[in-house]
Structures are given as C-alpha cells and as structure tokens.
Amino acid sequence: MATVRAERLVNLVLCLLSTRQYLTAERIRAIVPGYSGAPTDEAFFRTFERDKAELRDLGIPLETGRNSAFDSADGYRIARRDYELGDLDLEPDEAAAVGLAVRLWDSPEFTSAARGALLKLRAAGVDVDENSSAAVEPKVRTSEPAFAPLLGAVQSGRVVEFDYRRPSSPEAHRRTVEPWGVVSWRGRWYLVGHDRDRQAPRCFRLSRILGQTKVVGPAGQVQRPPDTDLLRLVAGDQREPPSSTLARVWVAAGRAQGLRRRATVVDPQVELGGDPGDVLELDLRYPESAASWLAGHGPDVVVLEPDTLRKTVHEIHLDVVDRDSAVDRGEGR
C-alpha cells in the first residue's frame, strides 16, 4: 500500500473512530487530510468509495446513518464497541509477529497526521472522544526521521545518501547506499544494503543517521539480491537468545526506583561526580534493548559495565543532544 494512501486511511479511521456523530462524505472531505486535494467531486467520491471498501476488507466496521430526521444525506462512523478487540491469547512467536507489524506504523509522518486529523475534527465542532486516539496512536521509540525516506527508497528501488556516525567516532561521514530493506532487530531499526563506498553489504543503525536522507537516481535502479537474508546480515550469528549479561550501574540516591526493584545493591553509598548513590547489579538478557530504558533515566543512572552497554547508552545520550541542537538551530520539524 502506498504511503500516501495508508496515511489517508489512518486519518479516516481516526476521524470516524473519534466521533459519536455520523459524518457525511462532504464533511469528511473537509476534515480528513488527504481528501482536500481531489481535483473534482467525482475524483473525491471515487477515492472515498475505494477507501470505504478497503476499510471493510480490513474488517473495520463502518456504520451508516443520520444524526436526525432533518439530515439530507447519510453519514459514517466507527463504533468503538465493534472496532475494539476482546482479550487475545497469543503464543510468544505470534505476539512477536504482531509487535513487529505494529512498528511499521510507528513513524513521525503518521504521528503528525493523526494529531492533525484530531485537531481538524475539534476545530470543525465534531464531538471528539479524548481517549479514542490511544487505539491507533503510534509510539515514540521508532521515530527516527530516516525511517520514512529509507523505506520509500527500498520500495521504489532508488539509491540513498546520508551522513552516518560510527559508534567509535563522533564524526559523521557521507555514505551512498543501494538499499535492500529496513529491518528491526532487538528494538533497533537498521538499513541493510550495498555500500558503494565500501563495495560490500553493510548495515546501518537508523539512530546514527544524521540530518536529511537524500534519495537519488531513477526508480528501479536497485534490486535486492535473491535469497538475501536481511535479518541474518543484521544479527550475524547472534539470533539465538544469549545468556543473561550482568550489568553494573551507578544509581543516584533515592532515584530510579523501578530499576532498583530489579537489581541488587553491591556497593552502597558511592559518590559519582560529587553526587551520592549506590552501585547496583542486574541481569539483562538483551543488554542492547535495555539501553534505551537505562538511558531514559538520564544522569540518575550511569552504566559502569559492560563497556558495550556503556557505549550504547552514551550514543543514545548523544542522539538526544544532536536532536535538541537541531531544534535550537531551527532544523527540527
């Protein structure tokens, strides 16, 4: 499904799910981003009919009706009682597959579109359920700006250029890549493709891509080699669950209580940079995935060991500083 069409369908679902009123096609056209650009009434109704059919094919129940006897045209809405799922009992592998599929919607473009749709609904006087957006609200942790352009380049078969910072250096270098796919591995997104500068297959973590990603060249220029296992290129020989890793962290006194409940104090009353705290140990099965959790505590938690985890948390802090600096310079969205 094309990104523009998927975005429009998300907007439509948000609109119909967020109101208890029946909305006519004309009002939907004025409110929902993606319909206002229709050149003619016929083009709009043709697109709207296709979108309604698409939603019904996806199992989303559309209700048709009128708010009062004085209404001259039918309207549409989605009843939450029919839209929401009951309790599901999934096997671990099934739950993992669902989680990966959901991540494909976790992009900044869909987040801004969703918020824009709700703002337009409220501005138009539509009675919006304040809690309804949680049903389809994207998550923040997959908000790398490079995600959307890279995924689009993969789908169109075009070359990409971007500035990339390696973990061993704070400096960024320009890379030219023939993209084969975007893969999620242990909570991180990676671009896999042929690096023209290195003349070899390479993997690039999206969080280390700085600035704008440039898509160059004609469509269809890049072809993914047959029988290429993208996940194996990212994971290497580490796809089997590893044994737990013992991590040592310093935690400021009286802070990070959630982390403290999972850890053991091994060296109490240790000062770091003049601040009082404790040294704790905790078992981590996937240290790299836990890096974001640890980094989220800011200066209250400092990783001491292992060194790879300490560097990963440091990179996350650098990413935050880079993004804040970009916003200060007026480069943010």
Tab-separated table of C-alpha atoms in Angstrom:
chain	number	residue	atom	x	y	z
A	1	MET	CA	0.000	0.000	0.000
A	2	ALA	CA	1.405	3.399	-0.964
A	3	THR	CA	2.410	5.606	1.949
A	4	VAL	CA	0.035	8.424	0.955
A	5	ARG	CA	-2.919	6.062	0.741
A	6	ALA	CA	-2.056	4.360	4.035
A	7	GLU	CA	-1.738	7.754	5.697
A	8	ARG	CA	-5.146	8.785	4.364
A	9	LEU	CA	-6.738	5.574	5.653
A	10	VAL	CA	-5.234	6.135	9.105
A	11	ASN	CA	-6.644	9.654	9.083
A	12	LEU	CA	-10.060	8.335	8.062
A	13	VAL	CA	-10.092	5.707	10.819
A	14	LEU	CA	-9.080	8.311	13.401
A	15	CYS	CA	-11.813	10.631	12.198
A	16	LEU	CA	-14.619	8.060	12.255
A	17	LEU	CA	-13.419	6.470	15.481
A	18	SER	CA	-13.088	9.785	17.317
A	19	THR	CA	-16.649	10.994	16.848
A	20	ARG	CA	-20.004	9.797	18.113
A	21	GLN	CA	-21.755	11.645	15.279
A	22	TYR	CA	-22.397	10.426	11.752
A	23	LEU	CA	-20.185	12.429	9.382
A	24	THR	CA	-21.289	12.984	5.805
A	25	ALA	CA	-18.905	12.432	2.903
A	26	GLU	CA	-18.646	16.184	2.311
A	27	ARG	CA	-17.712	16.856	5.911
A	28	ILE	CA	-15.151	14.058	5.855
A	29	ARG	CA	-13.691	15.627	2.716
A	30	ALA	CA	-13.226	18.918	4.553
A	31	ILE	CA	-11.835	17.411	7.749
A	32	VAL	CA	-9.671	14.421	6.842
A	33	PRO	CA	-6.169	15.162	5.479
A	34	GLY	CA	-5.701	13.507	2.111
A	35	TYR	CA	-9.077	14.299	0.539
A	36	SER	CA	-8.866	18.054	0.095
A	37	GLY	CA	-6.526	17.689	-2.872
A	38	ALA	CA	-9.110	15.882	-5.032
A	39	PRO	CA	-9.452	17.953	-8.243
A	40	THR	CA	-13.169	17.239	-8.738
A	41	ASP	CA	-16.183	15.970	-6.800
A	42	GLU	CA	-16.153	12.830	-8.921
A	43	ALA	CA	-12.498	12.151	-8.076
A	44	PHE	CA	-13.179	12.588	-4.368
A	45	PHE	CA	-16.192	10.260	-4.297
A	46	ARG	CA	-14.319	7.661	-6.325
A	47	THR	CA	-11.410	7.744	-3.852
A	48	PHE	CA	-13.730	7.764	-0.848
A	49	GLU	CA	-15.639	4.712	-2.121
A	50	ARG	CA	-12.370	2.826	-2.604
A	51	ASP	CA	-11.250	3.738	0.909
A	52	LYS	CA	-14.528	2.591	2.445
A	53	ALA	CA	-14.231	-0.717	0.640
A	54	GLU	CA	-10.617	-1.042	1.810
A	55	LEU	CA	-11.598	-0.488	5.443
A	56	ARG	CA	-14.390	-3.047	5.224
A	57	ASP	CA	-11.985	-5.549	3.640
A	58	LEU	CA	-9.653	-4.982	6.594
A	59	GLY	CA	-12.516	-5.864	8.942
A	60	ILE	CA	-13.153	-2.319	10.207
A	61	PRO	CA	-16.911	-1.943	10.739
A	62	LEU	CA	-18.359	1.225	9.205
A	63	GLU	CA	-21.762	2.334	10.438
A	64	THR	CA	-24.052	4.291	8.131
A	65	GLY	CA	-26.805	6.505	9.479
A	66	ARG	CA	-28.129	10.004	10.140
A	67	ASN	CA	-27.922	12.146	13.258
A	68	SER	CA	-31.507	13.390	12.939
A	69	ALA	CA	-34.534	13.197	10.697
A	70	PHE	CA	-33.573	16.581	9.237
A	71	ASP	CA	-30.309	15.339	7.727
A	72	SER	CA	-30.438	15.079	3.943
A	73	ALA	CA	-27.540	12.645	3.476
A	74	ASP	CA	-26.206	9.553	5.191
A	75	GLY	CA	-23.094	9.791	7.328
A	76	TYR	CA	-20.446	7.404	8.592
A	77	ARG	CA	-18.774	6.488	11.865
A	78	ILE	CA	-16.966	3.573	13.530
A	79	ALA	CA	-18.475	2.207	16.735
A	80	ARG	CA	-15.759	1.522	19.283
A	81	ARG	CA	-17.654	-1.472	20.658
A	82	ASP	CA	-17.311	-3.156	17.267
A	83	TYR	CA	-13.831	-1.873	16.471
A	84	GLU	CA	-12.024	-2.910	19.627
A	85	LEU	CA	-10.812	-6.473	20.059
A	86	GLY	CA	-11.541	-8.661	23.018
A	87	ASP	CA	-8.825	-10.345	25.051
A	88	LEU	CA	-6.352	-12.285	22.913
A	89	ASP	CA	-4.274	-15.260	23.953
A	90	LEU	CA	-1.221	-15.288	21.674
A	91	GLU	CA	1.743	-17.617	21.638
A	92	PRO	CA	5.133	-15.879	22.116
A	93	ASP	CA	6.032	-16.105	18.417
A	94	GLU	CA	2.604	-14.779	17.420
A	95	ALA	CA	2.917	-11.849	19.815
A	96	ALA	CA	6.363	-11.047	18.427
A	97	ALA	CA	4.997	-11.019	14.859
A	98	VAL	CA	2.156	-8.682	15.851
A	99	GLY	CA	4.599	-6.375	17.627
A	100	LEU	CA	6.822	-6.167	14.553
A	101	ALA	CA	3.838	-5.404	12.301
A	102	VAL	CA	2.691	-2.599	14.602
A	103	ARG	CA	6.128	-0.982	14.382
A	104	LEU	CA	5.626	-0.356	10.680
A	105	TRP	CA	3.085	2.312	11.679
A	106	ASP	CA	5.421	3.946	14.221
A	107	SER	CA	6.709	6.806	12.102
A	108	PRO	CA	6.746	10.575	12.600
A	109	GLU	CA	4.598	11.077	9.485
A	110	PHE	CA	1.709	9.026	10.884
A	111	THR	CA	2.042	10.646	14.316
A	112	SER	CA	1.730	14.183	12.927
A	113	ALA	CA	-1.091	13.160	10.585
A	114	ALA	CA	-3.035	11.613	13.448
A	115	ARG	CA	-2.698	14.710	15.598
A	116	GLY	CA	-3.618	16.942	12.679
A	117	ALA	CA	-6.747	14.932	11.982
A	118	LEU	CA	-7.947	15.251	15.582
A	119	LEU	CA	-7.232	18.974	15.641
A	120	LYS	CA	-9.303	19.472	12.489
A	121	LEU	CA	-12.136	17.445	13.984
A	122	ARG	CA	-12.235	19.634	17.083
A	123	ALA	CA	-11.943	22.817	15.047
A	124	ALA	CA	-14.912	21.728	12.929
A	125	GLY	CA	-17.043	21.261	16.036
A	126	VAL	CA	-17.059	17.469	15.950
A	127	ASP	CA	-17.616	15.817	19.332
A	128	VAL	CA	-14.266	14.034	19.811
A	129	ASP	CA	-13.693	11.259	22.316
A	130	GLU	CA	-10.498	12.351	24.075
A	131	ASN	CA	-9.424	8.777	24.806
A	132	SER	CA	-10.076	7.260	21.398
A	133	SER	CA	-6.755	8.206	19.806
A	134	ALA	CA	-4.930	5.726	22.020
A	135	ALA	CA	-6.325	2.875	19.933
A	136	VAL	CA	-4.179	3.765	16.931
A	137	GLU	CA	-1.601	6.168	18.340
A	138	PRO	CA	1.960	5.450	17.143
A	139	LYS	CA	4.815	5.011	19.597
A	140	VAL	CA	7.720	7.383	20.059
A	141	ARG	CA	10.598	4.928	20.145
A	142	THR	CA	10.572	4.293	16.371
A	143	SER	CA	10.553	7.960	15.454
A	144	GLU	CA	13.873	8.091	13.570
A	145	PRO	CA	13.456	10.721	10.820
A	146	ALA	CA	15.304	8.482	8.352
A	147	PHE	CA	12.725	5.688	8.582
A	148	ALA	CA	10.168	7.002	6.080
A	149	PRO	CA	12.566	8.104	3.291
A	150	LEU	CA	14.595	4.891	3.578
A	151	LEU	CA	11.510	2.697	3.457
A	152	GLY	CA	10.273	4.661	0.438
A	153	ALA	CA	13.652	4.237	-1.278
A	154	VAL	CA	13.534	0.477	-0.700
A	155	GLN	CA	10.054	0.267	-2.199
A	156	SER	CA	10.984	2.383	-5.240
A	157	GLY	CA	14.427	0.847	-5.752
A	158	ARG	CA	16.379	4.116	-5.525
A	159	VAL	CA	19.834	4.930	-4.121
A	160	VAL	CA	20.161	6.907	-0.869
A	161	GLU	CA	22.800	9.234	0.535
A	162	PHE	CA	23.152	10.205	4.196
A	163	ASP	CA	25.623	11.251	6.891
A	164	TYR	CA	26.428	8.394	9.246
A	165	ARG	CA	28.193	8.388	12.601
A	166	ARG	CA	30.026	5.212	13.525
A	167	PRO	CA	29.929	4.099	17.196
A	168	SER	CA	33.688	4.578	17.548
A	169	SER	CA	33.722	8.208	16.358
A	170	PRO	CA	31.596	11.326	16.940
A	171	GLU	CA	32.270	12.483	13.375
A	172	ALA	CA	29.788	11.748	10.576
A	173	HIS	CA	30.779	10.562	7.097
A	174	ARG	CA	28.771	10.656	3.868
A	175	ARG	CA	27.586	7.240	2.696
A	176	THR	CA	25.988	6.184	-0.589
A	177	VAL	CA	23.929	3.011	-0.304
A	178	GLU	CA	21.780	0.810	-2.526
A	179	PRO	CA	19.033	-0.066	-0.013
A	180	TRP	CA	17.732	-3.638	0.194
A	181	GLY	CA	15.476	-3.376	3.224
A	182	VAL	CA	14.734	-1.842	6.636
A	183	VAL	CA	14.879	-4.393	9.462
A	184	SER	CA	14.038	-4.339	13.169
A	185	TRP	CA	16.374	-6.246	15.493
A	186	ARG	CA	16.226	-6.168	19.304
A	187	GLY	CA	14.417	-2.859	19.476
A	188	ARG	CA	16.543	-1.095	16.848
A	189	TRP	CA	15.902	-0.255	13.189
A	190	TYR	CA	18.606	-0.946	10.609
A	191	LEU	CA	19.083	-0.232	6.921
A	192	VAL	CA	20.608	-3.148	5.008
A	193	GLY	CA	22.096	-2.617	1.565
A	194	HIS	CA	25.140	-2.377	-0.672
A	195	ASP	CA	27.542	0.336	0.449
A	196	ARG	CA	29.019	1.865	-2.719
A	197	ASP	CA	31.833	3.465	-0.742
A	198	ARG	CA	32.925	0.134	0.791
A	199	GLN	CA	31.831	-2.004	-2.182
A	200	ALA	CA	30.244	-4.511	0.191
A	201	PRO	CA	26.968	-5.254	2.023
A	202	ARG	CA	26.596	-3.157	5.159
A	203	CYS	CA	24.089	-2.499	7.961
A	204	PHE	CA	23.368	0.997	9.290
A	205	ARG	CA	21.535	1.754	12.518
A	206	LEU	CA	18.916	4.414	11.790
A	207	SER	CA	19.563	6.268	15.048
A	208	ARG	CA	23.111	7.005	13.851
A	209	ILE	CA	21.984	8.663	10.627
A	210	LEU	CA	22.297	12.437	10.954
A	211	GLY	CA	20.475	15.164	9.064
A	212	GLN	CA	18.357	14.622	5.974
A	213	THR	CA	18.374	11.401	3.963
A	214	LYS	CA	18.654	12.132	0.233
A	215	VAL	CA	17.062	9.811	-2.329
A	216	VAL	CA	18.863	9.946	-5.684
A	217	GLY	CA	18.751	8.293	-9.085
A	218	PRO	CA	15.881	6.761	-11.046
A	219	ALA	CA	13.351	4.327	-9.634
A	220	GLY	CA	14.012	0.644	-10.167
A	221	GLN	CA	17.782	1.087	-10.144
A	222	VAL	CA	18.312	-1.037	-7.021
A	223	GLN	CA	17.465	-4.726	-6.921
A	224	ARG	CA	17.728	-6.793	-3.773
A	225	PRO	CA	19.897	-9.875	-4.438
A	226	PRO	CA	17.861	-13.107	-4.455
A	227	ASP	CA	17.953	-15.326	-1.357
A	228	THR	CA	19.354	-12.475	0.761
A	229	ASP	CA	18.538	-12.873	4.458
A	230	LEU	CA	18.411	-9.277	5.729
A	231	LEU	CA	17.924	-10.290	9.344
A	232	ARG	CA	20.970	-12.565	9.229
A	233	LEU	CA	23.073	-9.683	7.908
A	234	VAL	CA	21.963	-7.537	10.848
A	235	ALA	CA	22.072	-10.182	13.569
A	236	GLY	CA	25.043	-12.186	12.346
A	237	ASP	CA	25.359	-15.299	14.470
A	238	GLN	CA	23.573	-13.740	17.440
A	239	ARG	CA	19.974	-14.662	16.632
A	240	GLU	CA	19.870	-17.336	19.313
A	241	PRO	CA	18.863	-15.843	22.670
A	242	PRO	CA	22.066	-15.178	24.610
A	243	SER	CA	22.643	-15.980	28.235
A	244	SER	CA	21.964	-13.101	30.589
A	245	THR	CA	24.580	-10.380	30.982
A	246	LEU	CA	25.474	-8.976	34.376
A	247	ALA	CA	25.457	-5.171	34.295
A	248	ARG	CA	26.817	-2.826	36.962
A	249	VAL	CA	25.292	0.637	37.190
A	250	TRP	CA	25.553	3.603	39.481
A	251	VAL	CA	22.167	4.974	40.592
A	252	ALA	CA	21.666	8.326	42.314
A	253	ALA	CA	20.367	8.165	45.862
A	254	GLY	CA	16.583	7.919	46.032
A	255	ARG	CA	16.146	7.766	42.230
A	256	ALA	CA	15.207	5.127	39.608
A	257	GLN	CA	13.100	3.036	41.956
A	258	GLY	CA	11.870	0.785	39.148
A	259	LEU	CA	15.438	-0.147	38.277
A	260	ARG	CA	16.301	-0.647	41.932
A	261	ARG	CA	13.494	-3.214	42.323
A	262	ARG	CA	15.097	-5.360	39.609
A	263	ALA	CA	18.666	-5.007	40.854
A	264	THR	CA	20.854	-5.794	43.855
A	265	VAL	CA	22.874	-3.198	45.717
A	266	VAL	CA	26.506	-4.380	45.781
A	267	ASP	CA	28.251	-1.184	46.878
A	268	PRO	CA	26.150	1.328	48.823
A	269	GLN	CA	26.909	4.991	49.385
A	270	VAL	CA	29.200	5.604	46.435
A	271	GLU	CA	29.699	9.150	45.191
A	272	LEU	CA	29.995	9.848	41.476
A	273	GLY	CA	30.907	13.389	40.453
A	274	GLY	CA	30.159	14.504	43.984
A	275	ASP	CA	26.615	13.064	43.950
A	276	PRO	CA	25.643	10.302	46.417
A	277	GLY	CA	24.351	6.986	45.102
A	278	ASP	CA	24.738	3.215	45.026
A	279	VAL	CA	26.321	0.663	42.711
A	280	LEU	CA	23.828	-1.986	41.619
A	281	GLU	CA	23.991	-5.221	39.637
A	282	LEU	CA	21.211	-6.579	37.437
A	283	ASP	CA	20.832	-9.374	34.904
A	284	LEU	CA	19.991	-8.319	31.341
A	285	ARG	CA	19.113	-10.875	28.709
A	286	TYR	CA	19.287	-8.332	25.892
A	287	PRO	CA	21.597	-5.521	27.054
A	288	GLU	CA	21.262	-3.519	23.820
A	289	SER	CA	17.464	-3.461	24.080
A	290	ALA	CA	17.759	-2.370	27.712
A	291	ALA	CA	19.988	0.551	26.721
A	292	SER	CA	17.035	2.830	25.914
A	293	TRP	CA	15.436	2.012	29.267
A	294	LEU	CA	18.655	2.821	31.127
A	295	ALA	CA	19.330	5.951	29.075
A	296	GLY	CA	15.817	7.196	29.861
A	297	HIS	CA	16.879	7.795	33.461
A	298	GLY	CA	19.313	10.473	32.305
A	299	PRO	CA	22.118	11.389	34.731
A	300	ASP	CA	20.444	9.434	37.552
A	301	VAL	CA	21.803	6.171	36.090
A	302	VAL	CA	25.372	5.658	34.856
A	303	VAL	CA	26.383	2.341	33.300
A	304	LEU	CA	29.730	1.084	34.586
A	305	GLU	CA	29.904	-2.374	32.992
A	306	PRO	CA	29.850	-3.935	30.451
A	307	ASP	CA	31.669	-1.483	28.241
A	308	THR	CA	29.485	-2.184	25.167
A	309	LEU	CA	26.351	-1.280	27.102
A	310	ARG	CA	28.016	1.848	28.483
A	311	LYS	CA	28.898	2.981	24.947
A	312	THR	CA	25.391	2.264	23.637
A	313	VAL	CA	23.784	4.345	26.384
A	314	HIS	CA	26.303	7.118	25.681
A	315	GLU	CA	25.307	7.062	21.980
A	316	ILE	CA	21.645	7.444	22.909
A	317	HIS	CA	22.505	10.486	25.004
A	318	LEU	CA	24.470	11.912	22.064
A	319	ASP	CA	21.450	11.381	19.785
A	320	VAL	CA	19.272	13.367	22.180
A	321	VAL	CA	21.828	16.194	22.288
A	322	ASP	CA	22.060	16.217	18.471
A	323	ARG	CA	18.274	16.424	18.089
A	324	ASP	CA	17.950	19.171	20.689
A	325	SER	CA	20.695	21.120	18.941
A	326	ALA	CA	18.929	20.708	15.606
A	327	VAL	CA	15.711	22.089	17.116
A	328	ASP	CA	17.610	25.046	18.550
A	329	ARG	CA	19.033	25.756	15.089
A	330	GLY	CA	15.564	25.630	13.576
A	331	GLU	CA	16.108	22.317	11.791
A	332	GLY	CA	13.512	20.387	13.789
A	333	ARG	CA	10.071	19.542	12.481
